[in-house]
């Protein structure tokens, strides 16, 4: 049986993604009830971090422990990856010793090269192009708050970055309409938008994009590695701040999400995380449970 990887949301079918979200919700209830599980007993997840992280490391490491397995933290500074060993060579060795490999890095090409020769499932825990694990947590949070997202209108506000690209894939896989509100020069990948024109539109006016939407989501204006662009980005994105006034234009039951860390006073107002429509903290916790469901799916084929 061929090894399954999770490099983008498109690596799973819509039916598999639906089942995975259901499983994540079950695992969350189970964990909160105090049930002890060992579905991944004696299994090992190798975690390669080229970018720093809080939620990604804690959620994957805690998730493996909660399922009876173990996780290894590997940084380029402490491995041969940082000394120029070809990615493919590292992949062959690490995947021969671990049951799955999680990678958080810069170029998406790196996870593709690693996966191309890996004998174990490879999980994209963030690249400059896609962040599919966060979308699993987001889709779980919406389902918990408002039910299935199929047919809903989602508005992405801000940079056309890796999160925005993942929302475009999510619109296709989970069957919702996506409006993207971004300033000129910060649009998502044109080819990706064009391939999903039947459900994705790009607008300039955030008020127009938000009107009647069921979910509003945003991210920081300058991601990791873009710190030197902070001043220019702040000037371009200031009209795109998400605040209660903008939320008032959305559907009355709309929810707000942010993948964190958030910069209060920049992409969101000081009070947005505490807004009645905010499900940000639930969304953050769901990284743990959605990834546990993903690990079971990839390692056990369940």
PDB file of C-alpha atoms in Angstrom:
ATOM      1  CA  UNK A   1       0.000   0.000   0.000  1.00  0.00           C
ATOM      2  CA  UNK A   2       1.410   3.395  -1.028  1.00  0.00           C
ATOM      3  CA  UNK A   3       2.454   5.782   1.730  1.00  0.00           C
ATOM      4  CA  UNK A   4      -0.006   8.651   2.199  1.00  0.00           C
ATOM      5  CA  UNK A   5       1.350  12.141   2.837  1.00  0.00           C
ATOM      6  CA  UNK A   6      -0.336  15.386   3.932  1.00  0.00           C
ATOM      7  CA  UNK A   7       1.438  18.219   2.148  1.00  0.00           C
ATOM      8  CA  UNK A   8      -1.727  20.136   1.234  1.00  0.00           C
ATOM      9  CA  UNK A   9      -5.447  19.646   1.831  1.00  0.00           C
ATOM     10  CA  UNK A  10      -5.653  18.180  -1.673  1.00  0.00           C
ATOM     11  CA  UNK A  11      -3.819  15.041  -0.512  1.00  0.00           C
ATOM     12  CA  UNK A  12      -7.033  13.820   1.140  1.00  0.00           C
ATOM     13  CA  UNK A  13     -10.410  13.475  -0.525  1.00  0.00           C
ATOM     14  CA  UNK A  14     -13.338  15.629   0.682  1.00  0.00           C
ATOM     15  CA  UNK A  15     -14.884  12.505   2.244  1.00  0.00           C
ATOM     16  CA  UNK A  16     -11.640  11.673   4.065  1.00  0.00           C
ATOM     17  CA  UNK A  17     -11.353  15.250   5.353  1.00  0.00           C
ATOM     18  CA  UNK A  18     -14.935  15.105   6.621  1.00  0.00           C
ATOM     19  CA  UNK A  19     -14.259  11.851   8.450  1.00  0.00           C
ATOM     20  CA  UNK A  20     -11.054  13.258   9.882  1.00  0.00           C
ATOM     21  CA  UNK A  21     -12.882  16.291  11.332  1.00  0.00           C
ATOM     22  CA  UNK A  22     -15.495  13.993  12.885  1.00  0.00           C
ATOM     23  CA  UNK A  23     -12.712  11.882  14.378  1.00  0.00           C
ATOM     24  CA  UNK A  24     -11.000  15.007  15.752  1.00  0.00           C
ATOM     25  CA  UNK A  25     -14.204  16.032  17.518  1.00  0.00           C
ATOM     26  CA  UNK A  26     -14.512  12.530  19.024  1.00  0.00           C
ATOM     27  CA  UNK A  27     -10.884  12.610  20.190  1.00  0.00           C
ATOM     28  CA  UNK A  28     -11.442  16.007  21.796  1.00  0.00           C
ATOM     29  CA  UNK A  29     -14.468  14.742  23.752  1.00  0.00           C
ATOM     30  CA  UNK A  30     -12.554  11.624  24.749  1.00  0.00           C
ATOM     31  CA  UNK A  31      -9.551  13.605  25.975  1.00  0.00           C
ATOM     32  CA  UNK A  32     -11.719  16.024  27.950  1.00  0.00           C
ATOM     33  CA  UNK A  33     -13.511  13.122  29.622  1.00  0.00           C
ATOM     34  CA  UNK A  34     -10.170  11.806  30.879  1.00  0.00           C
ATOM     35  CA  UNK A  35     -10.092   8.695  28.703  1.00  0.00           C
ATOM     36  CA  UNK A  36      -6.602   7.221  28.242  1.00  0.00           C
ATOM     37  CA  UNK A  37      -5.772   6.099  24.694  1.00  0.00           C
ATOM     38  CA  UNK A  38      -2.858   4.145  23.227  1.00  0.00           C
ATOM     39  CA  UNK A  39      -3.744   3.890  19.540  1.00  0.00           C
ATOM     40  CA  UNK A  40      -0.183   4.995  18.623  1.00  0.00           C
ATOM     41  CA  UNK A  41       1.638   3.069  21.364  1.00  0.00           C
ATOM     42  CA  UNK A  42       5.332   2.574  20.512  1.00  0.00           C
ATOM     43  CA  UNK A  43       4.969   4.791  17.426  1.00  0.00           C
ATOM     44  CA  UNK A  44       7.388   7.673  16.841  1.00  0.00           C
ATOM     45  CA  UNK A  45       6.872  11.016  15.126  1.00  0.00           C
ATOM     46  CA  UNK A  46      10.017  12.828  13.959  1.00  0.00           C
ATOM     47  CA  UNK A  47       9.474  16.613  14.012  1.00  0.00           C
ATOM     48  CA  UNK A  48      11.801  18.743  11.855  1.00  0.00           C
ATOM     49  CA  UNK A  49      11.653  22.457  12.649  1.00  0.00           C
ATOM     50  CA  UNK A  50      13.393  25.006  10.432  1.00  0.00           C
ATOM     51  CA  UNK A  51      10.913  27.676  11.594  1.00  0.00           C
ATOM     52  CA  UNK A  52      10.153  28.381  15.232  1.00  0.00           C
ATOM     53  CA  UNK A  53       6.758  27.516  16.645  1.00  0.00           C
ATOM     54  CA  UNK A  54       4.628  27.408  19.779  1.00  0.00           C
ATOM     55  CA  UNK A  55       1.358  25.757  18.792  1.00  0.00           C
ATOM     56  CA  UNK A  56       2.842  23.351  16.242  1.00  0.00           C
ATOM     57  CA  UNK A  57       5.421  21.812  18.552  1.00  0.00           C
ATOM     58  CA  UNK A  58       3.190  21.644  21.620  1.00  0.00           C
ATOM     59  CA  UNK A  59       0.220  20.203  19.737  1.00  0.00           C
ATOM     60  CA  UNK A  60       2.140  17.511  17.839  1.00  0.00           C
ATOM     61  CA  UNK A  61       4.281  16.509  20.828  1.00  0.00           C
ATOM     62  CA  UNK A  62       1.351  16.454  23.258  1.00  0.00           C
ATOM     63  CA  UNK A  63      -0.796  14.680  20.680  1.00  0.00           C
ATOM     64  CA  UNK A  64       1.657  11.815  20.231  1.00  0.00           C
ATOM     65  CA  UNK A  65       1.965  11.433  24.005  1.00  0.00           C
ATOM     66  CA  UNK A  66      -1.807  11.411  24.466  1.00  0.00           C
ATOM     67  CA  UNK A  67      -2.067   8.584  21.916  1.00  0.00           C
ATOM     68  CA  UNK A  68       0.656   6.535  23.636  1.00  0.00           C
ATOM     69  CA  UNK A  69       3.479   7.366  21.238  1.00  0.00           C
ATOM     70  CA  UNK A  70       6.499   9.674  21.318  1.00  0.00           C
ATOM     71  CA  UNK A  71       7.802  12.655  19.361  1.00  0.00           C
ATOM     72  CA  UNK A  72      11.382  13.670  18.542  1.00  0.00           C
ATOM     73  CA  UNK A  73      12.310  17.341  18.114  1.00  0.00           C
ATOM     74  CA  UNK A  74      14.901  17.831  15.349  1.00  0.00           C
ATOM     75  CA  UNK A  75      16.348  21.206  14.402  1.00  0.00           C
ATOM     76  CA  UNK A  76      18.776  21.787  11.504  1.00  0.00           C
ATOM     77  CA  UNK A  77      21.330  22.972  14.068  1.00  0.00           C
ATOM     78  CA  UNK A  78      21.324  19.553  15.721  1.00  0.00           C
ATOM     79  CA  UNK A  79      21.154  17.319  12.625  1.00  0.00           C
ATOM     80  CA  UNK A  80      22.982  16.746   9.362  1.00  0.00           C
ATOM     81  CA  UNK A  81      20.246  18.716   7.554  1.00  0.00           C
ATOM     82  CA  UNK A  82      21.921  21.871   8.811  1.00  0.00           C
ATOM     83  CA  UNK A  83      25.313  20.720   7.542  1.00  0.00           C
ATOM     84  CA  UNK A  84      24.302  20.303   3.937  1.00  0.00           C
ATOM     85  CA  UNK A  85      23.171  16.672   3.785  1.00  0.00           C
ATOM     86  CA  UNK A  86      20.805  16.297   0.798  1.00  0.00           C
ATOM     87  CA  UNK A  87      17.161  16.324   1.842  1.00  0.00           C
ATOM     88  CA  UNK A  88      16.563  13.006   0.112  1.00  0.00           C
ATOM     89  CA  UNK A  89      19.361  11.301   2.078  1.00  0.00           C
ATOM     90  CA  UNK A  90      17.992  12.589   5.381  1.00  0.00           C
ATOM     91  CA  UNK A  91      14.514  11.506   4.368  1.00  0.00           C
ATOM     92  CA  UNK A  92      15.534   7.921   3.627  1.00  0.00           C
ATOM     93  CA  UNK A  93      17.234   7.580   7.014  1.00  0.00           C
ATOM     94  CA  UNK A  94      14.733   9.401   9.240  1.00  0.00           C
ATOM     95  CA  UNK A  95      11.690   7.753   7.650  1.00  0.00           C
ATOM     96  CA  UNK A  96      13.271   4.312   8.113  1.00  0.00           C
ATOM     97  CA  UNK A  97      13.347   4.900  11.886  1.00  0.00           C
ATOM     98  CA  UNK A  98      10.132   6.866  12.502  1.00  0.00           C
ATOM     99  CA  UNK A  99       6.475   6.098  11.840  1.00  0.00           C
ATOM    100  CA  UNK A 100       5.771   9.596  10.502  1.00  0.00           C
ATOM    101  CA  UNK A 101       7.695  12.817   9.848  1.00  0.00           C
ATOM    102  CA  UNK A 102       6.439  16.348  10.461  1.00  0.00           C
ATOM    103  CA  UNK A 103       8.252  19.248   8.776  1.00  0.00           C
ATOM    104  CA  UNK A 104       7.923  23.002   9.387  1.00  0.00           C
ATOM    105  CA  UNK A 105      10.083  24.891   6.924  1.00  0.00           C
ATOM    106  CA  UNK A 106      10.320  27.660   4.323  1.00  0.00           C
ATOM    107  CA  UNK A 107      10.177  26.395   0.724  1.00  0.00           C
ATOM    108  CA  UNK A 108       7.291  24.034  -0.062  1.00  0.00           C
ATOM    109  CA  UNK A 109       9.619  22.230  -2.448  1.00  0.00           C
ATOM    110  CA  UNK A 110      11.534  20.898   0.571  1.00  0.00           C
ATOM    111  CA  UNK A 111       8.599  18.909   1.941  1.00  0.00           C
ATOM    112  CA  UNK A 112       7.829  17.626  -1.549  1.00  0.00           C
ATOM    113  CA  UNK A 113      11.421  16.407  -2.003  1.00  0.00           C
ATOM    114  CA  UNK A 114      11.438  14.836   1.457  1.00  0.00           C
ATOM    115  CA  UNK A 115       8.132  13.077   0.805  1.00  0.00           C
ATOM    116  CA  UNK A 116       9.212  11.862  -2.641  1.00  0.00           C
ATOM    117  CA  UNK A 117      11.556   9.246  -1.121  1.00  0.00           C
ATOM    118  CA  UNK A 118      10.112   8.878   2.384  1.00  0.00           C
ATOM    119  CA  UNK A 119       8.967   5.427   3.475  1.00  0.00           C
ATOM    120  CA  UNK A 120       6.828   7.022   6.223  1.00  0.00           C
ATOM    121  CA  UNK A 121       3.986   9.559   5.969  1.00  0.00           C
ATOM    122  CA  UNK A 122       5.163  13.184   5.771  1.00  0.00           C
ATOM    123  CA  UNK A 123       3.094  16.037   7.243  1.00  0.00           C
ATOM    124  CA  UNK A 124       3.459  19.659   6.167  1.00  0.00           C
ATOM    125  CA  UNK A 125       3.339  21.616   9.427  1.00  0.00           C
ATOM    126  CA  UNK A 126       3.798  24.912   7.531  1.00  0.00           C
ATOM    127  CA  UNK A 127       5.679  26.085   4.484  1.00  0.00           C
ATOM    128  CA  UNK A 128       5.778  29.492   2.833  1.00  0.00           C
ATOM    129  CA  UNK A 129       3.033  28.263   0.459  1.00  0.00           C
ATOM    130  CA  UNK A 130       0.606  26.187   2.534  1.00  0.00           C
ATOM    131  CA  UNK A 131      -0.456  25.526   6.139  1.00  0.00           C
ATOM    132  CA  UNK A 132      -2.935  22.639   5.869  1.00  0.00           C
ATOM    133  CA  UNK A 133      -2.819  21.527   9.522  1.00  0.00           C
ATOM    134  CA  UNK A 134      -4.182  24.908  10.620  1.00  0.00           C
ATOM    135  CA  UNK A 135      -7.100  24.474   8.223  1.00  0.00           C
ATOM    136  CA  UNK A 136      -8.028  21.163   9.840  1.00  0.00           C
ATOM    137  CA  UNK A 137      -8.273  22.967  13.185  1.00  0.00           C
ATOM    138  CA  UNK A 138     -10.254  25.824  11.610  1.00  0.00           C
ATOM    139  CA  UNK A 139     -12.751  23.522   9.906  1.00  0.00           C
ATOM    140  CA  UNK A 140     -13.208  21.630  13.166  1.00  0.00           C
ATOM    141  CA  UNK A 141     -13.815  24.905  15.041  1.00  0.00           C
ATOM    142  CA  UNK A 142     -16.453  26.022  12.537  1.00  0.00           C
ATOM    143  CA  UNK A 143     -18.230  22.664  12.661  1.00  0.00           C
ATOM    144  CA  UNK A 144     -18.302  22.779  16.460  1.00  0.00           C
ATOM    145  CA  UNK A 145     -19.634  26.348  16.485  1.00  0.00           C
ATOM    146  CA  UNK A 146     -22.035  26.424  13.525  1.00  0.00           C
ATOM    147  CA  UNK A 147     -22.220  22.972  11.922  1.00  0.00           C
ATOM    148  CA  UNK A 148     -20.944  21.965   8.487  1.00  0.00           C
ATOM    149  CA  UNK A 149     -19.365  24.752   6.472  1.00  0.00           C
ATOM    150  CA  UNK A 150     -20.639  23.495   3.108  1.00  0.00           C
ATOM    151  CA  UNK A 151     -22.370  26.327   1.232  1.00  0.00           C
ATOM    152  CA  UNK A 152     -21.221  29.012   3.687  1.00  0.00           C
ATOM    153  CA  UNK A 153     -19.473  32.259   2.768  1.00  0.00           C
ATOM    154  CA  UNK A 154     -15.995  32.743   4.210  1.00  0.00           C
ATOM    155  CA  UNK A 155     -14.057  36.017   4.046  1.00  0.00           C
ATOM    156  CA  UNK A 156     -10.284  36.071   4.240  1.00  0.00           C
ATOM    157  CA  UNK A 157      -8.960  39.527   5.094  1.00  0.00           C
ATOM    158  CA  UNK A 158      -5.323  40.506   4.602  1.00  0.00           C
ATOM    159  CA  UNK A 159      -2.248  39.027   2.963  1.00  0.00           C
ATOM    160  CA  UNK A 160      -2.565  36.407   0.232  1.00  0.00           C
ATOM    161  CA  UNK A 161      -0.123  34.225   2.149  1.00  0.00           C
ATOM    162  CA  UNK A 162       0.167  30.505   2.938  1.00  0.00           C
ATOM    163  CA  UNK A 163      -2.956  30.615   5.125  1.00  0.00           C
ATOM    164  CA  UNK A 164      -4.928  32.317   2.362  1.00  0.00           C
ATOM    165  CA  UNK A 165      -3.737  29.676  -0.134  1.00  0.00           C
ATOM    166  CA  UNK A 166      -4.827  26.947   2.252  1.00  0.00           C
ATOM    167  CA  UNK A 167      -8.260  28.575   2.552  1.00  0.00           C
ATOM    168  CA  UNK A 168      -8.535  28.450  -1.238  1.00  0.00           C
ATOM    169  CA  UNK A 169      -7.864  24.696  -1.109  1.00  0.00           C
ATOM    170  CA  UNK A 170     -10.341  24.398   1.763  1.00  0.00           C
ATOM    171  CA  UNK A 171     -13.041  26.173  -0.259  1.00  0.00           C
ATOM    172  CA  UNK A 172     -12.666  23.467  -2.888  1.00  0.00           C
ATOM    173  CA  UNK A 173     -12.448  20.508  -0.501  1.00  0.00           C
ATOM    174  CA  UNK A 174     -15.120  21.605   1.997  1.00  0.00           C
ATOM    175  CA  UNK A 175     -17.376  23.223  -0.636  1.00  0.00           C
ATOM    176  CA  UNK A 176     -17.761  26.848   0.505  1.00  0.00           C
ATOM    177  CA  UNK A 177     -17.475  30.252  -1.147  1.00  0.00           C
ATOM    178  CA  UNK A 178     -14.386  32.307  -0.371  1.00  0.00           C
ATOM    179  CA  UNK A 179     -14.010  36.076  -0.672  1.00  0.00           C
ATOM    180  CA  UNK A 180     -10.474  37.408  -0.328  1.00  0.00           C
ATOM    181  CA  UNK A 181     -10.053  41.065   0.660  1.00  0.00           C
ATOM    182  CA  UNK A 182      -6.487  42.242   0.140  1.00  0.00           C
ATOM    183  CA  UNK A 183      -4.638  45.377  -1.040  1.00  0.00           C
ATOM    184  CA  UNK A 184      -3.132  45.523  -4.508  1.00  0.00           C
ATOM    185  CA  UNK A 185       0.197  43.734  -4.653  1.00  0.00           C
ATOM    186  CA  UNK A 186      -0.643  41.255  -1.884  1.00  0.00           C
ATOM    187  CA  UNK A 187      -2.950  38.876  -3.771  1.00  0.00           C
ATOM    188  CA  UNK A 188      -2.698  35.072  -3.454  1.00  0.00           C
ATOM    189  CA  UNK A 189      -1.122  33.009  -6.215  1.00  0.00           C
ATOM    190  CA  UNK A 190      -2.914  33.826  -9.483  1.00  0.00           C
ATOM    191  CA  UNK A 191      -2.858  30.248 -10.786  1.00  0.00           C
ATOM    192  CA  UNK A 192      -4.417  28.960  -7.569  1.00  0.00           C
ATOM    193  CA  UNK A 193      -7.171  31.600  -7.708  1.00  0.00           C
ATOM    194  CA  UNK A 194      -7.826  30.941 -11.397  1.00  0.00           C
ATOM    195  CA  UNK A 195      -8.136  27.203 -10.774  1.00  0.00           C
ATOM    196  CA  UNK A 196     -10.892  27.890  -8.232  1.00  0.00           C
ATOM    197  CA  UNK A 197     -12.724  30.790  -9.893  1.00  0.00           C
ATOM    198  CA  UNK A 198     -16.058  29.042  -9.426  1.00  0.00           C
ATOM    199  CA  UNK A 199     -15.890  29.657  -5.675  1.00  0.00           C
ATOM    200  CA  UNK A 200     -13.079  32.173  -5.013  1.00  0.00           C
ATOM    201  CA  UNK A 201     -13.133  35.932  -5.640  1.00  0.00           C
ATOM    202  CA  UNK A 202     -10.615  38.682  -4.857  1.00  0.00           C
ATOM    203  CA  UNK A 203     -11.918  42.088  -3.732  1.00  0.00           C
ATOM    204  CA  UNK A 204     -10.342  45.331  -2.546  1.00  0.00           C
ATOM    205  CA  UNK A 205     -13.067  46.603  -0.208  1.00  0.00           C
ATOM    206  CA  UNK A 206     -13.107  44.685   3.111  1.00  0.00           C
ATOM    207  CA  UNK A 207     -16.644  45.910   3.902  1.00  0.00           C
ATOM    208  CA  UNK A 208     -17.956  44.502   0.630  1.00  0.00           C
ATOM    209  CA  UNK A 209     -16.102  41.226   1.218  1.00  0.00           C
ATOM    210  CA  UNK A 210     -17.460  40.798   4.731  1.00  0.00           C
ATOM    211  CA  UNK A 211     -21.127  41.617   4.089  1.00  0.00           C
ATOM    212  CA  UNK A 212     -23.258  38.577   5.055  1.00  0.00           C
ATOM    213  CA  UNK A 213     -20.244  36.288   5.587  1.00  0.00           C
ATOM    214  CA  UNK A 214     -20.430  33.382   8.038  1.00  0.00           C
ATOM    215  CA  UNK A 215     -16.734  33.262   8.899  1.00  0.00           C
ATOM    216  CA  UNK A 216     -14.112  36.054   9.013  1.00  0.00           C
ATOM    217  CA  UNK A 217     -10.470  35.041   9.222  1.00  0.00           C
ATOM    218  CA  UNK A 218      -7.203  36.939   9.114  1.00  0.00           C
ATOM    219  CA  UNK A 219      -3.474  36.627   9.872  1.00  0.00           C
ATOM    220  CA  UNK A 220      -0.573  38.922  10.781  1.00  0.00           C
ATOM    221  CA  UNK A 221       0.473  41.501   8.214  1.00  0.00           C
ATOM    222  CA  UNK A 222       4.127  40.374   8.162  1.00  0.00           C
ATOM    223  CA  UNK A 223       4.862  36.658   8.553  1.00  0.00           C
ATOM    224  CA  UNK A 224       8.145  35.086   9.666  1.00  0.00           C
ATOM    225  CA  UNK A 225      10.940  36.240   7.358  1.00  0.00           C
ATOM    226  CA  UNK A 226       9.058  39.423   6.310  1.00  0.00           C
ATOM    227  CA  UNK A 227       9.951  41.526   9.335  1.00  0.00           C
ATOM    228  CA  UNK A 228      11.894  44.033   7.200  1.00  0.00           C
ATOM    229  CA  UNK A 229       8.678  44.715   5.255  1.00  0.00           C
ATOM    230  CA  UNK A 230       6.727  45.550   8.416  1.00  0.00           C
ATOM    231  CA  UNK A 231       6.492  49.310   7.798  1.00  0.00           C
ATOM    232  CA  UNK A 232       5.345  49.030   4.178  1.00  0.00           C
ATOM    233  CA  UNK A 233       2.903  46.274   5.021  1.00  0.00           C
ATOM    234  CA  UNK A 234       1.415  48.238   7.912  1.00  0.00           C
ATOM    235  CA  UNK A 235       0.680  51.108   5.536  1.00  0.00           C
ATOM    236  CA  UNK A 236      -0.968  48.829   2.986  1.00  0.00           C
ATOM    237  CA  UNK A 237      -2.986  46.709   5.421  1.00  0.00           C
ATOM    238  CA  UNK A 238      -4.250  49.295   7.920  1.00  0.00           C
ATOM    239  CA  UNK A 239      -7.649  49.607   6.134  1.00  0.00           C
ATOM    240  CA  UNK A 240      -7.992  45.814   6.428  1.00  0.00           C
ATOM    241  CA  UNK A 241      -8.012  45.572  10.218  1.00  0.00           C
ATOM    242  CA  UNK A 242     -10.690  43.221  11.592  1.00  0.00           C
ATOM    243  CA  UNK A 243     -12.668  44.932  14.350  1.00  0.00           C
ATOM    244  CA  UNK A 244     -16.218  44.827  15.810  1.00  0.00           C
ATOM    245  CA  UNK A 245     -17.423  47.408  13.276  1.00  0.00           C
ATOM    246  CA  UNK A 246     -16.390  45.136  10.417  1.00  0.00           C
ATOM    247  CA  UNK A 247     -17.922  42.107  12.150  1.00  0.00           C
ATOM    248  CA  UNK A 248     -21.237  43.988  12.342  1.00  0.00           C
ATOM    249  CA  UNK A 249     -21.448  43.778   8.532  1.00  0.00           C
ATOM    250  CA  UNK A 250     -21.211  39.978   8.547  1.00  0.00           C
ATOM    251  CA  UNK A 251     -23.999  37.490   9.239  1.00  0.00           C
ATOM    252  CA  UNK A 252     -25.393  37.886  12.768  1.00  0.00           C
ATOM    253  CA  UNK A 253     -24.053  34.417  13.681  1.00  0.00           C
ATOM    254  CA  UNK A 254     -20.657  34.911  12.023  1.00  0.00           C
ATOM    255  CA  UNK A 255     -17.554  33.641  13.787  1.00  0.00           C
ATOM    256  CA  UNK A 256     -14.028  35.045  13.772  1.00  0.00           C
ATOM    257  CA  UNK A 257     -10.770  33.063  13.538  1.00  0.00           C
ATOM    258  CA  UNK A 258      -7.052  33.845  13.649  1.00  0.00           C
ATOM    259  CA  UNK A 259      -4.265  31.247  13.483  1.00  0.00           C
ATOM    260  CA  UNK A 260      -2.146  33.149  16.058  1.00  0.00           C
ATOM    261  CA  UNK A 261       0.076  34.717  17.183  1.00  0.00           C
ATOM    262  CA  UNK A 262      -2.070  37.844  16.869  1.00  0.00           C
ATOM    263  CA  UNK A 263      -0.855  41.425  16.897  1.00  0.00           C
ATOM    264  CA  UNK A 264      -3.538  43.371  18.742  1.00  0.00           C
ATOM    265  CA  UNK A 265      -3.898  46.867  17.350  1.00  0.00           C
ATOM    266  CA  UNK A 266      -2.642  45.771  13.906  1.00  0.00           C
ATOM    267  CA  UNK A 267      -4.538  43.129  11.907  1.00  0.00           C
ATOM    268  CA  UNK A 268      -7.130  42.964  14.706  1.00  0.00           C
ATOM    269  CA  UNK A 269      -8.402  45.577  17.125  1.00  0.00           C
ATOM    270  CA  UNK A 270      -7.431  45.302  20.789  1.00  0.00           C
ATOM    271  CA  UNK A 271     -10.782  43.710  21.679  1.00  0.00           C
ATOM    272  CA  UNK A 272     -11.273  41.324  18.738  1.00  0.00           C
ATOM    273  CA  UNK A 273     -10.041  38.129  20.402  1.00  0.00           C
ATOM    274  CA  UNK A 274     -12.665  38.646  23.128  1.00  0.00           C
ATOM    275  CA  UNK A 275     -15.462  39.458  20.659  1.00  0.00           C
ATOM    276  CA  UNK A 276     -18.608  37.309  21.197  1.00  0.00           C
ATOM    277  CA  UNK A 277     -18.098  35.840  17.718  1.00  0.00           C
ATOM    278  CA  UNK A 278     -14.469  34.879  18.322  1.00  0.00           C
ATOM    279  CA  UNK A 279     -13.689  31.148  18.419  1.00  0.00           C
ATOM    280  CA  UNK A 280      -9.931  31.718  18.329  1.00  0.00           C
ATOM    281  CA  UNK A 281      -9.046  29.828  21.513  1.00  0.00           C
ATOM    282  CA  UNK A 282     -11.109  26.818  20.506  1.00  0.00           C
ATOM    283  CA  UNK A 283      -9.482  27.006  17.079  1.00  0.00           C
ATOM    284  CA  UNK A 284      -6.034  26.989  18.722  1.00  0.00           C
ATOM    285  CA  UNK A 285      -6.838  23.968  20.927  1.00  0.00           C
ATOM    286  CA  UNK A 286      -8.128  22.101  17.906  1.00  0.00           C
ATOM    287  CA  UNK A 287      -4.608  21.912  16.470  1.00  0.00           C
ATOM    288  CA  UNK A 288      -4.067  19.194  19.090  1.00  0.00           C
ATOM    289  CA  UNK A 289      -7.116  17.098  18.288  1.00  0.00           C
ATOM    290  CA  UNK A 290      -7.196  17.557  14.499  1.00  0.00           C
ATOM    291  CA  UNK A 291      -3.554  16.506  14.279  1.00  0.00           C
ATOM    292  CA  UNK A 292      -4.154  13.475  16.481  1.00  0.00           C
ATOM    293  CA  UNK A 293      -6.844  12.422  14.022  1.00  0.00           C
ATOM    294  CA  UNK A 294      -4.432  13.087  11.152  1.00  0.00           C
ATOM    295  CA  UNK A 295      -1.653  11.036  12.772  1.00  0.00           C
ATOM    296  CA  UNK A 296      -3.984   8.085  13.296  1.00  0.00           C
ATOM    297  CA  UNK A 297      -5.199   8.372   9.708  1.00  0.00           C
ATOM    298  CA  UNK A 298      -1.708   8.435   8.203  1.00  0.00           C
ATOM    299  CA  UNK A 299       0.060   5.968  10.516  1.00  0.00           C
ATOM    300  CA  UNK A 300      -2.717   3.434  11.039  1.00  0.00           C
ATOM    301  CA  UNK A 301      -4.624   4.027   7.828  1.00  0.00           C
ATOM    302  CA  UNK A 302      -7.686   4.584  10.009  1.00  0.00           C
TER     303      UNK A 302
END
